[in-house]
Amino acid sequence: MTHRRRRAARGTSGRNFPWGDQKTAAKCNVREAGVEGTASVSRYHSGVSPYGVYDMVGNVWEWLSTQTTPGRYELRGSAFTSPLFRGAPAVPNDANDTMHDDDTGFRCVATPEQMTPRRR
């Protein structure tokens, strides 16, 4: 897991979940929440990370650019199809690069410097 994603998901204190150390399905879109599909990013305000990042647990697995073995890539965060215990940011998962599941996506990430408009 990249350092930036780990910090965004767990804060500087290394908490188990973005909201703290307690397993709470009501704070994320996992199997126990009963939504049975993706939800809008802003649905789980109480599950937001200390850095204001939504859905670091649940909704869809995040496909990372980190290869675990040739042809397989790291996944993080779990999905609406996953039980809550799979959603802890430190729990590893990976997938074949040809996988086509409806519970896997990606997150675009940029530094604040990259988001600042350039002046001409």
Tab-separated table of C-alpha atoms in Angstrom:
chain	number	residue	atom	x	y	z
A	1	MET	CA	0.000	0.000	0.000
A	2	THR	CA	1.396	3.361	-0.869
A	3	HIS	CA	2.293	5.700	1.955
A	4	ARG	CA	-0.198	8.368	0.842
A	5	ARG	CA	-3.129	5.948	0.552
A	6	ARG	CA	-2.283	4.425	3.936
A	7	ARG	CA	-2.246	7.859	5.566
A	8	ALA	CA	-5.476	8.918	3.821
A	9	ALA	CA	-7.184	5.727	5.020
A	10	ARG	CA	-5.808	5.390	8.552
A	11	GLY	CA	-4.660	8.865	9.578
A	12	THR	CA	-1.353	9.498	11.311
A	13	SER	CA	-2.346	7.349	14.312
A	14	GLY	CA	-2.624	4.108	12.308
A	15	ARG	CA	-6.245	3.468	13.238
A	16	ASN	CA	-7.867	0.236	12.012
A	17	PHE	CA	-10.578	2.021	10.013
A	18	PRO	CA	-10.818	5.598	8.691
A	19	TRP	CA	-13.271	6.499	11.490
A	20	GLY	CA	-11.376	4.768	14.337
A	21	ASP	CA	-10.771	1.277	15.669
A	22	GLN	CA	-14.347	-0.007	16.033
A	23	LYS	CA	-15.884	-2.201	13.301
A	24	THR	CA	-19.015	-0.292	12.264
A	25	ALA	CA	-20.848	-1.344	9.098
A	26	ALA	CA	-23.090	1.750	9.293
A	27	LYS	CA	-20.074	3.900	8.353
A	28	CYS	CA	-19.371	2.254	4.976
A	29	ASN	CA	-20.965	0.384	2.084
A	30	VAL	CA	-20.075	-3.247	2.829
A	31	ARG	CA	-22.198	-6.431	2.749
A	32	GLU	CA	-23.574	-5.885	6.269
A	33	ALA	CA	-24.936	-2.455	5.250
A	34	GLY	CA	-27.432	-4.210	2.970
A	35	VAL	CA	-27.190	-1.727	0.076
A	36	GLU	CA	-26.287	-4.478	-2.444
A	37	GLY	CA	-24.764	-2.045	-4.955
A	38	THR	CA	-22.608	1.036	-5.175
A	39	ALA	CA	-23.646	4.151	-3.275
A	40	SER	CA	-22.911	7.835	-3.841
A	41	VAL	CA	-19.531	8.848	-2.478
A	42	SER	CA	-21.036	11.310	-0.003
A	43	ARG	CA	-23.487	8.811	1.575
A	44	TYR	CA	-21.327	7.793	4.574
A	45	HIS	CA	-20.285	11.060	6.240
A	46	SER	CA	-19.490	9.333	9.525
A	47	GLY	CA	-16.990	7.028	7.773
A	48	VAL	CA	-14.822	9.768	6.308
A	49	SER	CA	-11.083	9.620	7.063
A	50	PRO	CA	-9.231	12.236	9.139
A	51	TYR	CA	-8.158	13.812	5.828
A	52	GLY	CA	-11.714	14.117	4.514
A	53	VAL	CA	-11.471	11.163	2.111
A	54	TYR	CA	-14.693	9.180	1.571
A	55	ASP	CA	-15.110	5.459	0.891
A	56	MET	CA	-11.682	4.233	1.957
A	57	VAL	CA	-13.663	1.177	3.118
A	58	GLY	CA	-16.491	-0.292	1.068
A	59	ASN	CA	-18.325	0.686	-2.106
A	60	VAL	CA	-15.787	-0.718	-4.635
A	61	TRP	CA	-12.353	-2.311	-4.316
A	62	GLU	CA	-9.669	0.159	-5.360
A	63	TRP	CA	-7.293	-1.124	-8.031
A	64	LEU	CA	-3.766	0.077	-7.229
A	65	SER	CA	-0.843	0.316	-9.652
A	66	THR	CA	1.234	-1.917	-7.350
A	67	GLN	CA	1.921	-5.368	-8.799
A	68	THR	CA	1.883	-8.183	-6.243
A	69	THR	CA	3.178	-10.752	-8.741
A	70	PRO	CA	3.438	-10.587	-12.535
A	71	GLY	CA	-0.089	-10.098	-13.901
A	72	ARG	CA	-1.673	-9.385	-10.496
A	73	TYR	CA	-2.336	-6.012	-8.874
A	74	GLU	CA	-3.055	-4.885	-5.339
A	75	LEU	CA	-6.635	-4.052	-4.327
A	76	ARG	CA	-7.612	-2.126	-1.180
A	77	GLY	CA	-10.658	-0.968	0.726
A	78	SER	CA	-13.225	-3.728	0.019
A	79	ALA	CA	-16.560	-3.394	-1.761
A	80	PHE	CA	-20.316	-3.563	-1.265
A	81	THR	CA	-19.975	-7.335	-1.804
A	82	SER	CA	-17.361	-7.729	0.961
A	83	PRO	CA	-17.830	-8.445	4.662
A	84	LEU	CA	-16.660	-5.615	6.910
A	85	PHE	CA	-13.615	-7.509	8.232
A	86	ARG	CA	-12.140	-7.414	4.676
A	87	GLY	CA	-12.433	-3.616	4.649
A	88	ALA	CA	-9.730	-2.680	7.129
A	89	PRO	CA	-7.204	-0.654	5.100
A	90	ALA	CA	-4.340	-2.939	6.146
A	91	VAL	CA	-6.030	-6.134	4.833
A	92	PRO	CA	-4.329	-7.204	1.578
A	93	ASN	CA	-6.071	-8.369	-1.577
A	94	ASP	CA	-5.083	-8.631	-5.217
A	95	ALA	CA	-6.576	-9.510	-8.580
A	96	ASN	CA	-5.558	-10.786	-11.968
A	97	ASP	CA	-5.050	-7.991	-14.489
A	98	THR	CA	-7.759	-9.484	-16.726
A	99	MET	CA	-10.449	-9.504	-14.015
A	100	HIS	CA	-13.786	-7.831	-14.856
A	101	ASP	CA	-15.847	-7.541	-11.664
A	102	ASP	CA	-18.605	-5.013	-10.998
A	103	ASP	CA	-17.273	-4.326	-7.491
A	104	THR	CA	-13.827	-3.025	-8.481
A	105	GLY	CA	-12.807	0.478	-9.531
A	106	PHE	CA	-10.024	2.966	-8.995
A	107	ARG	CA	-9.410	6.320	-7.366
A	108	CYS	CA	-7.700	9.190	-9.140
A	109	VAL	CA	-5.111	10.746	-6.865
A	110	ALA	CA	-3.217	14.007	-7.237
A	111	THR	CA	-1.032	16.114	-4.987
A	112	PRO	CA	-2.216	19.635	-4.092
A	113	GLU	CA	0.514	20.969	-6.374
A	114	GLN	CA	-0.900	19.002	-9.301
A	115	MET	CA	-4.367	20.443	-8.648
A	116	THR	CA	-3.198	24.057	-8.605
A	117	PRO	CA	-3.984	25.794	-11.905
A	118	ARG	CA	-0.890	26.855	-13.815
A	119	ARG	CA	-0.545	30.482	-14.712
A	120	ARG	CA	0.584	31.331	-18.209
